Coordinates of C-alpha atoms in Angstrom, one line a residue:
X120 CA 106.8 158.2 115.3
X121 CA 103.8 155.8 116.5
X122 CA 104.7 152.6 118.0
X123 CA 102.0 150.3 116.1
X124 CA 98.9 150.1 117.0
X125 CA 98.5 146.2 116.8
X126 CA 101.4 143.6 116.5
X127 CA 104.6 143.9 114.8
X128 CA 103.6 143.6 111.3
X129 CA 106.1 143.2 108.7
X130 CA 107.3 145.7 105.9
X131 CA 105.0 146.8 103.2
X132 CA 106.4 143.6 101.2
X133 CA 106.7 140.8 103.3
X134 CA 110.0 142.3 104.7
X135 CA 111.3 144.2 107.5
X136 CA 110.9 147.6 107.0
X137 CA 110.3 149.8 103.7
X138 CA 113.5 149.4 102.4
X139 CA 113.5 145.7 101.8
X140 CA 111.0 145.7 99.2
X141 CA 111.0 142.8 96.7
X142 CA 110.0 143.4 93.0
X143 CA 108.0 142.3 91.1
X144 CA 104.3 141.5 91.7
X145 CA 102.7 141.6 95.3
X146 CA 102.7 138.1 97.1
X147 CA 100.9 135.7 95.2
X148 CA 101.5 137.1 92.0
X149 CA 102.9 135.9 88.9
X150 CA 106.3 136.4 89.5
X151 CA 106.6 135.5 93.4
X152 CA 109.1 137.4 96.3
X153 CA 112.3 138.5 94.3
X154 CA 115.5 139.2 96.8
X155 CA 115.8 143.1 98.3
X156 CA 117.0 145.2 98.8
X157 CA 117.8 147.7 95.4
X158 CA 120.1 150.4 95.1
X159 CA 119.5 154.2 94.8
X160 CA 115.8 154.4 95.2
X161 CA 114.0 157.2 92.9
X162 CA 114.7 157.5 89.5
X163 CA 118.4 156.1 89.3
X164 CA 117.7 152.6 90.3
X165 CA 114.8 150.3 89.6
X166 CA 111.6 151.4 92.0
X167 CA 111.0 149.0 95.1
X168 CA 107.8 148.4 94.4
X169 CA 107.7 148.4 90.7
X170 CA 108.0 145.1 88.3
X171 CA 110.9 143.4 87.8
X172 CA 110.5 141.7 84.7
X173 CA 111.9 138.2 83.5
X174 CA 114.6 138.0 81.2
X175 CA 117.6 135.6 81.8
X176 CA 117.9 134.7 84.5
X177 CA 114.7 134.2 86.3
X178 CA 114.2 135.5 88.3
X179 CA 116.0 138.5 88.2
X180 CA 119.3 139.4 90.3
X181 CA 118.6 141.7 93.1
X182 CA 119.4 145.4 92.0
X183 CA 116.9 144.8 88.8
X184 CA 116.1 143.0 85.3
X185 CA 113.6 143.7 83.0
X186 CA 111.0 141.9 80.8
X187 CA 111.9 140.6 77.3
X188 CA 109.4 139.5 75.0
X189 CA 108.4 135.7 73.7
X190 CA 109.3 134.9 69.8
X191 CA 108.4 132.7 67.4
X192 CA 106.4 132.5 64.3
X193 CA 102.8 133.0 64.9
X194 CA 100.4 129.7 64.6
X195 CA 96.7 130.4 63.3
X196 CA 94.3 131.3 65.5
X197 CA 91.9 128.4 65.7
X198 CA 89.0 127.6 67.8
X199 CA 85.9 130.8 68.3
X200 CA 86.2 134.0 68.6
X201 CA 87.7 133.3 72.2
X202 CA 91.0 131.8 70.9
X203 CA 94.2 132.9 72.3
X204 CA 97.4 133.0 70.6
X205 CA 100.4 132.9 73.0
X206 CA 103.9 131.9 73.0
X207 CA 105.3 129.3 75.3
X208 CA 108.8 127.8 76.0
X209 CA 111.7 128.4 73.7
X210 CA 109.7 129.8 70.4
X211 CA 106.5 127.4 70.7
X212 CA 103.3 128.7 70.1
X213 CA 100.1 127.9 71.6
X214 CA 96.4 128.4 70.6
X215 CA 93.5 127.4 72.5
X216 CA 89.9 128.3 72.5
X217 CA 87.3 128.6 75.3
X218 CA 84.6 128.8 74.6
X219 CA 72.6 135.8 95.0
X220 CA 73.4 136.2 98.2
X221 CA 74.1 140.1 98.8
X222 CA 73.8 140.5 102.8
X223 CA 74.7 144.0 102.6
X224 CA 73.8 147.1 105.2
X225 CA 71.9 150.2 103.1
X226 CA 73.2 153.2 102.1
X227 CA 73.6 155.5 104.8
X228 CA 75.1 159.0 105.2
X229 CA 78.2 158.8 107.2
X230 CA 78.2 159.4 110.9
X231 CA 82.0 158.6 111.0
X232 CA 85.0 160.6 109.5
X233 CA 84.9 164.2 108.8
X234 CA 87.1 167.3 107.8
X235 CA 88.7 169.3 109.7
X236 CA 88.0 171.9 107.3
X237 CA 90.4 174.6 105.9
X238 CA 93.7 174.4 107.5
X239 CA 96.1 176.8 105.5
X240 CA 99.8 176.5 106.4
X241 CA 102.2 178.7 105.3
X242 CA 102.0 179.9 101.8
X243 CA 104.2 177.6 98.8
X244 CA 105.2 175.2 102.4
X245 CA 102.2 172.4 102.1
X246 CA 103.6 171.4 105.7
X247 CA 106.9 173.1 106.8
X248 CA 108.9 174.4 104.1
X249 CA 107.8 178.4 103.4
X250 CA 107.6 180.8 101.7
X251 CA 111.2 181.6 102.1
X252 CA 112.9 178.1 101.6
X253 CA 110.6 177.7 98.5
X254 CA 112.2 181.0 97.2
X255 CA 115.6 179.7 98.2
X256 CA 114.6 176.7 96.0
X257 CA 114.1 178.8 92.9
X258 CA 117.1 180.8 93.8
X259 CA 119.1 178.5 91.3
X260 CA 116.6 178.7 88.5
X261 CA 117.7 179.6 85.2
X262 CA 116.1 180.8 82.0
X263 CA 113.3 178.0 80.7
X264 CA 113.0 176.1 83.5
X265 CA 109.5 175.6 85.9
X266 CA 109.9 176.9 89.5
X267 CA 109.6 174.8 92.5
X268 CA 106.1 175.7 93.7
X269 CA 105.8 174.1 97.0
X270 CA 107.0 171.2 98.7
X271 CA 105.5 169.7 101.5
X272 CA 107.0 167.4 104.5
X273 CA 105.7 164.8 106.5
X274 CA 103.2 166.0 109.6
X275 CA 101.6 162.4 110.0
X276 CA 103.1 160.3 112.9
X277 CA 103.5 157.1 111.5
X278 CA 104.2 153.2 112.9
X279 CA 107.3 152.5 112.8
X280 CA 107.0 150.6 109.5
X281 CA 105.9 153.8 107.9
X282 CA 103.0 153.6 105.9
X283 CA 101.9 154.0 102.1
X284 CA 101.0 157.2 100.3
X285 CA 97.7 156.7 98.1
X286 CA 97.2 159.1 94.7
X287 CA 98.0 162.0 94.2
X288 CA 94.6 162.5 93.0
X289 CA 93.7 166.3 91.5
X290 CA 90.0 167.6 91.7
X291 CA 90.3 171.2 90.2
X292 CA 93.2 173.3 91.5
X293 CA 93.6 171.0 94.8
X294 CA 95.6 167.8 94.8
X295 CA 94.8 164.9 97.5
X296 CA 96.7 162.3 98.9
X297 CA 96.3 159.6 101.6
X298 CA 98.2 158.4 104.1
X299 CA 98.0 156.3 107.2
X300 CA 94.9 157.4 109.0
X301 CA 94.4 160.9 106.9
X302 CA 93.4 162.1 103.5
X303 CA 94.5 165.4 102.8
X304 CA 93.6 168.2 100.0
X305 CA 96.7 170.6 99.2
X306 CA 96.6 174.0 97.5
X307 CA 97.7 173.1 93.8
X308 CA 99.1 176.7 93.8
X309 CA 101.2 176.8 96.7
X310 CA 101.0 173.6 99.0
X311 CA 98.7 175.1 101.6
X312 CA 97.0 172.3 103.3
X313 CA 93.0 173.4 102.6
X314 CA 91.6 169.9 104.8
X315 CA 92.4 167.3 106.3
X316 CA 90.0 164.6 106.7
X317 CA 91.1 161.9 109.8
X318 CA 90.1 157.9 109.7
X319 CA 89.3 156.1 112.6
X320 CA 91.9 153.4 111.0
X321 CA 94.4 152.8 108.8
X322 CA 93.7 153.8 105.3
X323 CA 93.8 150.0 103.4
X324 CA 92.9 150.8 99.4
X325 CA 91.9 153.4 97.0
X326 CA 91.8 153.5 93.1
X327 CA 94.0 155.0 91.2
X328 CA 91.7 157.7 90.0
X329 CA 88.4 159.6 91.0
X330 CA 85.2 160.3 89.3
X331 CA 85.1 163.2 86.9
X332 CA 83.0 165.4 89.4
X333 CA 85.9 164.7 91.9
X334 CA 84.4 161.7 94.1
X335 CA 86.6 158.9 95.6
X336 CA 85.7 155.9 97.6
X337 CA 88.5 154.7 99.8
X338 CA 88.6 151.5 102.2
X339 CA 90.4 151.6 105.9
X340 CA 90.4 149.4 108.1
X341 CA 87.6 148.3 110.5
X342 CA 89.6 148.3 113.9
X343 CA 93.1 149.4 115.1
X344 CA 94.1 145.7 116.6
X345 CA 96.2 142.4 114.3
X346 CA 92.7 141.3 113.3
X347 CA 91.5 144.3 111.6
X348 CA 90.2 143.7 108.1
X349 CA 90.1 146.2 105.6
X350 CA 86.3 146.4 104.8
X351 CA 85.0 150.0 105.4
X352 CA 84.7 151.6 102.2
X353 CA 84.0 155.6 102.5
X354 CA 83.0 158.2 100.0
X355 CA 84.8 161.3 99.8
X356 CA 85.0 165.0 98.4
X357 CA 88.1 164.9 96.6
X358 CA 87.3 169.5 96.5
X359 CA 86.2 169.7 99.8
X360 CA 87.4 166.8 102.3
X361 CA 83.4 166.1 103.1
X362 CA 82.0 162.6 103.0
X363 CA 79.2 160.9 102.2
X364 CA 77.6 157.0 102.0
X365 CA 79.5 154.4 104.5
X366 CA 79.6 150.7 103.2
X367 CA 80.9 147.7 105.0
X368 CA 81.9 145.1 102.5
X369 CA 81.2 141.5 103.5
X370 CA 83.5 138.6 103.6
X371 CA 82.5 135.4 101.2
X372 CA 84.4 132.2 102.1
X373 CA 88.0 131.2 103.7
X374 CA 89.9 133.1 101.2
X375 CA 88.2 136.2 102.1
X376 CA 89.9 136.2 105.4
X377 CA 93.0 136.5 104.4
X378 CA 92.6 138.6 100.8
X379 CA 93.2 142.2 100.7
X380 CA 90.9 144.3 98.9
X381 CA 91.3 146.6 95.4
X382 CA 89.3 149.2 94.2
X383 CA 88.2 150.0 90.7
X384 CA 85.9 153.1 89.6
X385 CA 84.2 153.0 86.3
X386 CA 81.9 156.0 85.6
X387 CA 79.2 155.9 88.7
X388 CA 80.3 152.4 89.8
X389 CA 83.0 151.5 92.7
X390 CA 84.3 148.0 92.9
X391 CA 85.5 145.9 95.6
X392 CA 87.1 142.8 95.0
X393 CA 89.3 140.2 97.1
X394 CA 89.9 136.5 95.8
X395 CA 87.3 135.1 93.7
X396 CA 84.7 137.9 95.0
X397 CA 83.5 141.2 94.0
X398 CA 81.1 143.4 94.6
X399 CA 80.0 146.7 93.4
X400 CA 78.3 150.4 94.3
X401 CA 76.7 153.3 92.8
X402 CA 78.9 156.1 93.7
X403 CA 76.5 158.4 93.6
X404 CA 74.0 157.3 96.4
X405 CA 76.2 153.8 97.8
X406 CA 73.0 151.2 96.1
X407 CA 74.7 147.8 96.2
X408 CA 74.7 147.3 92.4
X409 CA 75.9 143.4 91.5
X410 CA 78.0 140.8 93.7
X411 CA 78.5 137.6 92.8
X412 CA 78.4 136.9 89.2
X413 CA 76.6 134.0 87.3
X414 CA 78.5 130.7 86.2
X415 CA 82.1 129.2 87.7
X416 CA 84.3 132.3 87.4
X417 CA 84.6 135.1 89.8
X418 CA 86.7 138.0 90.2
X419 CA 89.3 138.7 91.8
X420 CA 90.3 142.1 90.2
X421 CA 88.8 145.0 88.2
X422 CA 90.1 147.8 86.1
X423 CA 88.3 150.5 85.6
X424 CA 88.0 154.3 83.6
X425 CA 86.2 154.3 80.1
X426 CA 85.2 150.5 80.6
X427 CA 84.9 148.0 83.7
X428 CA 87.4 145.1 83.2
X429 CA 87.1 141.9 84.7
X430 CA 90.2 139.5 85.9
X431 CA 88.3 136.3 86.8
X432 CA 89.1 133.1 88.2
X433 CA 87.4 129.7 87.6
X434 CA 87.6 126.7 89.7
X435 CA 88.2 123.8 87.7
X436 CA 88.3 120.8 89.8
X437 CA 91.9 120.4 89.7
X438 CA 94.3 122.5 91.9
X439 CA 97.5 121.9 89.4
X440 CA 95.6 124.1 86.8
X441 CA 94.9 127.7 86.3
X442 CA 92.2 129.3 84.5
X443 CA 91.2 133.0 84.4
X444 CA 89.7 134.7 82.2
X445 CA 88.7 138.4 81.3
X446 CA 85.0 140.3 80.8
X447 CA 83.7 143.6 80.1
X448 CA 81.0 143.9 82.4
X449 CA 78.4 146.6 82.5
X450 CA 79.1 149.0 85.3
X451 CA 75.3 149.0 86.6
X452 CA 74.5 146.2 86.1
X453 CA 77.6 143.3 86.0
X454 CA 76.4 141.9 82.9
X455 CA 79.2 140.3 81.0
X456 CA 79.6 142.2 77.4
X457 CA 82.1 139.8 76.1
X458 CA 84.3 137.0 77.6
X459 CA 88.2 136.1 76.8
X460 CA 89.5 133.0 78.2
X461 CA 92.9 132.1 78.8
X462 CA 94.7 129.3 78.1
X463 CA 95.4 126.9 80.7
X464 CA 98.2 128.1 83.8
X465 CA 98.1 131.5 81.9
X466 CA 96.9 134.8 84.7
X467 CA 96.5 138.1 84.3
X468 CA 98.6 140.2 86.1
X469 CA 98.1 143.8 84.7
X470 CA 96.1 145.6 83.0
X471 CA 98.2 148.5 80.6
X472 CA 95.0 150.4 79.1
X473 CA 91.5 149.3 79.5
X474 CA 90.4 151.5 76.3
X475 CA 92.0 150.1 73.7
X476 CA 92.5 147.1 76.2
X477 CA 96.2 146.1 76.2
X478 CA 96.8 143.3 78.6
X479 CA 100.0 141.8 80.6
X480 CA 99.4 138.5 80.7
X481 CA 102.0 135.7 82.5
X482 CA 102.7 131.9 83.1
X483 CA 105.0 132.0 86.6
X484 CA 106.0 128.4 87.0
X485 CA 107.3 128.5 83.8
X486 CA 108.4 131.5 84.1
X487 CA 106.8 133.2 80.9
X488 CA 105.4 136.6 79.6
X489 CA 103.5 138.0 77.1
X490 CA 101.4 141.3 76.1
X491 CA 98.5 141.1 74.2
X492 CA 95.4 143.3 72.8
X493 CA 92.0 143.0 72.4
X494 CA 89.2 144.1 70.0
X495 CA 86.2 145.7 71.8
X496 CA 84.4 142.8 71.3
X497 CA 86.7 140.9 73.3
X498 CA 88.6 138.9 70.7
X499 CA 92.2 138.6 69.5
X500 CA 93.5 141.7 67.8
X501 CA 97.2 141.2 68.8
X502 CA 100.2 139.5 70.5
X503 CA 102.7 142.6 70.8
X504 CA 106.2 141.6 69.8
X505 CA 108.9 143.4 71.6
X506 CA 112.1 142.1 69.8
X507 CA 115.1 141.7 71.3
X508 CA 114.4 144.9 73.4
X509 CA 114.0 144.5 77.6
X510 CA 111.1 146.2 78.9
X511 CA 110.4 147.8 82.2
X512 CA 107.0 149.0 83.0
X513 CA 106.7 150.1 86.6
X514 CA 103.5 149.0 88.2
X515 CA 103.0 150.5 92.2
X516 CA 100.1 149.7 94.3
X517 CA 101.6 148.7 97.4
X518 CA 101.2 145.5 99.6
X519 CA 98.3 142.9 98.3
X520 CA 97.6 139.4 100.0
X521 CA 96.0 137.3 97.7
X522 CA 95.0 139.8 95.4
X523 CA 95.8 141.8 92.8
X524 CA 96.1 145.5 91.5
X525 CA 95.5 145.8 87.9
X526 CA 96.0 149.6 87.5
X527 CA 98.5 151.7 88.3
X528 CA 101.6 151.7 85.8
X529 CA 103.5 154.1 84.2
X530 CA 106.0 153.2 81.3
X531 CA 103.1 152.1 79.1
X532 CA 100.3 154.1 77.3
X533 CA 98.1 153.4 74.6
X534 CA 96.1 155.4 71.9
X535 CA 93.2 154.0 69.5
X536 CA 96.3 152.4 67.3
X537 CA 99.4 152.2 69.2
X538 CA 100.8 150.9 72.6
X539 CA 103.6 152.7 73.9
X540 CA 106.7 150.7 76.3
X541 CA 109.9 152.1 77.7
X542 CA 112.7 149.4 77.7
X543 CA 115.0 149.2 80.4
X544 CA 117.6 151.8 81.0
X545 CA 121.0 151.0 79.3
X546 CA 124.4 152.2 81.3
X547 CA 127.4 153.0 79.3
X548 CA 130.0 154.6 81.4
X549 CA 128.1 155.9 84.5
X550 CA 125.4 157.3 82.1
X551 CA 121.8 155.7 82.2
X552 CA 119.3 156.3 79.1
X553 CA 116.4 154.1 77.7
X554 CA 113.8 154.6 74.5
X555 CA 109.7 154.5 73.8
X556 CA 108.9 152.0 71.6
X557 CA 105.7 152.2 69.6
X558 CA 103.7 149.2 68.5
X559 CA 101.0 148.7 66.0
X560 CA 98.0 147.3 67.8
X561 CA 96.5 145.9 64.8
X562 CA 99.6 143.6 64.1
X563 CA 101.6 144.1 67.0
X564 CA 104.8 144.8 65.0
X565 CA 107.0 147.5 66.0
X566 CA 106.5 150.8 64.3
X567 CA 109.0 153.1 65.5
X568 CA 111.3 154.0 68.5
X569 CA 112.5 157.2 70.6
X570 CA 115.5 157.7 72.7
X571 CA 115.7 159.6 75.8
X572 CA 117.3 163.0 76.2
X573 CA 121.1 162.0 76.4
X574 CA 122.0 160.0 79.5
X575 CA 118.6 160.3 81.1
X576 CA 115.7 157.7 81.1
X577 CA 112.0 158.8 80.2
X578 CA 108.6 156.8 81.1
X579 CA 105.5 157.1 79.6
X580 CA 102.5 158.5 81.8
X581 CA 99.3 158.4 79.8
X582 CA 98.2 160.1 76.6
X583 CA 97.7 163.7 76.7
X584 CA 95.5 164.3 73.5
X585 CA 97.0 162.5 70.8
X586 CA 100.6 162.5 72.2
X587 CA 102.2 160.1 74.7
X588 CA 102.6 162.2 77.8
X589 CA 106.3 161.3 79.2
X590 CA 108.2 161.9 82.4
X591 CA 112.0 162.8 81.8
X592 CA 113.8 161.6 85.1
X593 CA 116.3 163.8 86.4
X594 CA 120.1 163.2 86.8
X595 CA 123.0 164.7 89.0
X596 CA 123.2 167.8 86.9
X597 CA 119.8 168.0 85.6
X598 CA 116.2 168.8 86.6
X599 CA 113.4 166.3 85.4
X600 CA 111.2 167.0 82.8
X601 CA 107.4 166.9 81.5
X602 CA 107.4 166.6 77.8
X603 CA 105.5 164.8 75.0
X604 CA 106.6 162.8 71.8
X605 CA 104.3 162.8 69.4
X606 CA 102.3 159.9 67.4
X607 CA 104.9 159.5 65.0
X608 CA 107.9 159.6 67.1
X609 CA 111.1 161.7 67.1
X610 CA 112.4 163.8 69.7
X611 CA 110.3 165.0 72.8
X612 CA 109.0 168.1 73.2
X613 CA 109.3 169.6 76.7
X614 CA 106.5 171.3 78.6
X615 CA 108.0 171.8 82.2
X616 CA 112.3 171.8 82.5
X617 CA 112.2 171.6 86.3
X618 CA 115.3 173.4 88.0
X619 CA 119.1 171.7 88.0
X620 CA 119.5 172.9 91.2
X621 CA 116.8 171.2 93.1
X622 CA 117.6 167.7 91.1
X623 CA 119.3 166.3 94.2
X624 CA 115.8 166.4 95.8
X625 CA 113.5 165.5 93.4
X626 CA 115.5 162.0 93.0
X627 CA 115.0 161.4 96.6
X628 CA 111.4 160.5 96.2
X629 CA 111.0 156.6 97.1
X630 CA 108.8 154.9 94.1
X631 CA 107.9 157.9 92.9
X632 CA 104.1 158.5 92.2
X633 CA 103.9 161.2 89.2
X634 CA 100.2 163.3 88.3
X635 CA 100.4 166.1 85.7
X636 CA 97.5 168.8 85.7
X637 CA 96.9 171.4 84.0
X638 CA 100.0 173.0 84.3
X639 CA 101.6 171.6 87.3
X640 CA 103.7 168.8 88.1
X641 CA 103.4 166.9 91.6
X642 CA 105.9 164.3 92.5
X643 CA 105.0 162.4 95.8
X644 CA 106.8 159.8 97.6
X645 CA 105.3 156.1 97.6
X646 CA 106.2 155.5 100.9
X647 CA 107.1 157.3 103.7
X648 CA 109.3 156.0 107.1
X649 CA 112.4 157.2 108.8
X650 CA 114.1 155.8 111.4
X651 CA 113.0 158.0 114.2
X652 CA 110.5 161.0 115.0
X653 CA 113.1 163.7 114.1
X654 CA 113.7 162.2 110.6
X655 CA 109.9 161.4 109.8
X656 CA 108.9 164.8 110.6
X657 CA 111.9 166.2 108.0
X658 CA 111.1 163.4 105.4
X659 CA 110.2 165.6 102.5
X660 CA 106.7 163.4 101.0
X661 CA 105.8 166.1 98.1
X662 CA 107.0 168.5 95.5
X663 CA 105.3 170.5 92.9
X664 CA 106.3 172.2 89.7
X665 CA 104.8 174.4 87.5
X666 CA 105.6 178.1 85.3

């Protein structure tokens, strides 16, 4: 274990050490520092880093709370096609309407990081479990359940904080992850690392996916010392480990020096944005494409995937008001498609699907949430009304100053007509379970609901063709699960049963990040610190699944 390179910087959320995470947003976000620490981390208690949403009380108790829904009876929808309709206070409804300096360096090839090329470990061990312990691991399978393919422990010195994990991002039959100063490509197979690719400083961002021809751009810092600012973006190989183009990304006003910085890829466009500032990069060759963008508003966070979304600020002359606002914007170019404005003290604080666009949108002083969906032109299709249900969507990311990180949950999907939420696990007894609720996008009425698999809790991951793609969480005497429910509900239907026996260490995973691909299941922990060198070296970071 590294003593830190710089000054004694505190816990990933503005609290000693890893385990003192508040939920629910990263610092300043809509719902402010909540009190830590939580109990059982993993899948049987609520996720460090994930949301905890606002019920009653607000904010919630330590140990966890959930989101409920606003109700009331829906007012018209007056104003232009950029009308809102949201609730407010106890029922109320509200409707409003709303109506180049680019100092960057040139693309250059990199001169900086590169692979250490293939670097196979022992077959099914990723980094120091075996061949034997993995088949000690299957030892206890029985009939119909997947086999523990590989798991992989930590070989990373780390401060003494520890450090986050980034992805698990899959590019073919290799699955990357990031960590500290290191990417690194893994065997999908068997967990044999096949690169490792060092960074002259600490990894800082990454999106939460690739390009389709297995591209990333990740940011790290620009020195080792307190001052270092995260403004070194880097393309990378996500196959092969090599990189390409090098950008620095330039700082824009005071904010800007103390904003951390999210990335967003769309297609063949990367974007960088901090507070109020955004700029954005052809993948493919690193040509700045579009920074600053015409009129009051500027970003301060994208989505991306099918369509680059927009989560804007716009001065307004008075520091007691808030207005955002959202845009599709043209990935090349950063022309605005359509524009959705807000009403007043209203933010957006997540982004569920960008295609069809489902938004979380909140009002923290008064301590108010609401979900809504859009049209593709950017107007009104929907409020989503959740009922008397709570809701738990679990949104990771890691630390952000001054910033925000649209992507990233799990526990919501969304096809062409319907947006998928898991509520918040019930207990009865010493038993946990929760249900999938399915909403109508074009009304945003309820259409149907699914429970879990008896006294276990399931999440929604993304769509996997027309089905909702679920994670079944394991229990003390039972293996998770992959599985699907399909578009008209019922029960799921399982595609991996992962082994009883090796339950008690695929709970252990700290805010679990979850990637299913072709076949195989990865599981990989959030975070990673121990208390000394002995224990980060046995701290188990990765596990995969598959037939």
């Amino acid at each position: 274990m590294q003593p830190l390179p710089y000054a004694q910087q505190p816990g990933p959320y503005g609290q000693p050490g890893p385990y003192t995470q508040p939920g629910p947003y990263a610092q300043p976000g809509p719902y402010g520092q909540q009190p830590g620490p939580y109990p059982q981390p993993g899948p049987y208690g609520p996720h460090p880093t994930q949301p905890q949403y606002p019920g009653a009380p607000f904010p919630p108790p330590p140990g966890g709370g959930s989101r409920t829904f606003f109700r009331g009876k829906p007012a018209a929808i007056i104003g232009a096609a950029l009308a809102a309709v949201l609730v407010i206070g106890g029922g109320a409804w509200l409707a409003l309407g709303g109506g180049e300096d680019d100092p960057r360096p040139d693309a250059k090839r990199s001169g900086g990081p590169q692979p250490t090329g293939s670097e196979p470990v022992d077959q099914g061990g990723g980094n120091g479990t075996g061949r034997k312990e993995v088949d000690d691991l299957n030892a206890g399978r029985k009939d119909g359940e997947s086999k523990v393919l590989w798991l992989a422990k930590n070989d990373v010195d780390l401060p003494r904080n520890g450090a986050t994990v980034y992805g698990p991002w899959f590019a073919g039959d290799i699955v990357v992850k990031g960590m500290y100063k290191e990417l690194a490509g893994y065997s999908a197979d068997d967990g044999g690392k096949k690169w490792s690719l060092p960074l002259p400083a600490e990894l800082c961002a990454a999106p939460v996916r690739g390009t389709d021809d297995g591209k990333i751009v990740i940011a790290y810092k620009d020195g080792t010392g307190g001052k270092a600012d995260c403004t070194r973006l880097q393309l990378v190989d996500l196959r092969t480990g090599k990189t390409g183009w090098q950008k620095t990304i330039t700082k824009k006003g005071a904010f800007d020096l103390l904003s951390s910085v999210t990335l967003a890829i769309s297609g063949n466009t990367v974007t960088a944005a901090r507070t109020g500032n955004g700029e954005a990069f052809r993948i493919s060759d690193g040509a700045p494409l579009f920074g600053k963008l015409p009129g009051n508003c500027q970003p301060q966070a994208f989505a991306g995937g099918p369509k680059l979304i927009a989560a804007e600020t716009c001065r307004t002359g008075d520091y007691g008001k808030t207005q955002e606002q959202l845009q599709e914007l043209d990935p090349a170019t950063g022309k605005a498609r359509w524009t959705y404005k807000l009403p007043v003290d209203w933010q957006v604080d997540k982004v569920y699907s960008v295609s069809p666009l489902v938004v979380s949108l909140s009002q923290p002083d008064r301590k108010k949430w609401s979900v809504i969906a859009l049209n593709a032109n950017g107007t009104l299709r929907s409020q989503i009304d959740g009922g008397t249900d709570r809701y738990r969507p679990r949104c990771g990311g890691g630390f952000v100053v001054f910033g925000e990180i649209l992507e990233g949950c799990v526990g919501v999907a969304a096809d062409a007509d319907t947006f998928y939420m898991a509520t918040e696990p019930r207990t009865g007894g010493a038993a946990r379970t929760n249900s999938v609720v399915a909403f109508d996008l074009d009304t945003g009425k309820r259409k149907w609901r699914a429970d879990a698999p008896a006294e276990q809790t399931m999440i929604p991951l993304r769509m996997e063709g027309p089905n909702v793609l679920l994670y079944v969480e394991p229990k003390y005497d039972a293996g998770g699960a992959v599985a699907t429910l399909a578009p008209t509900g019922g029960k799921p239907t399982v595609l991996l049963r992962n082994p009883a026996s090796t339950s008690s260490i695929e709970r252990t995973f700290w805010d679990p990040r979850l990637a299913y691909h072709d076949g195989r299941f990865v599981i990989t922990s959030g975070r990673v610190s121990a208390s000394n060198d002995e224990e980060e070296k046995e701290t188990k970071t990765m596990m995969a699944f598959g037939q």
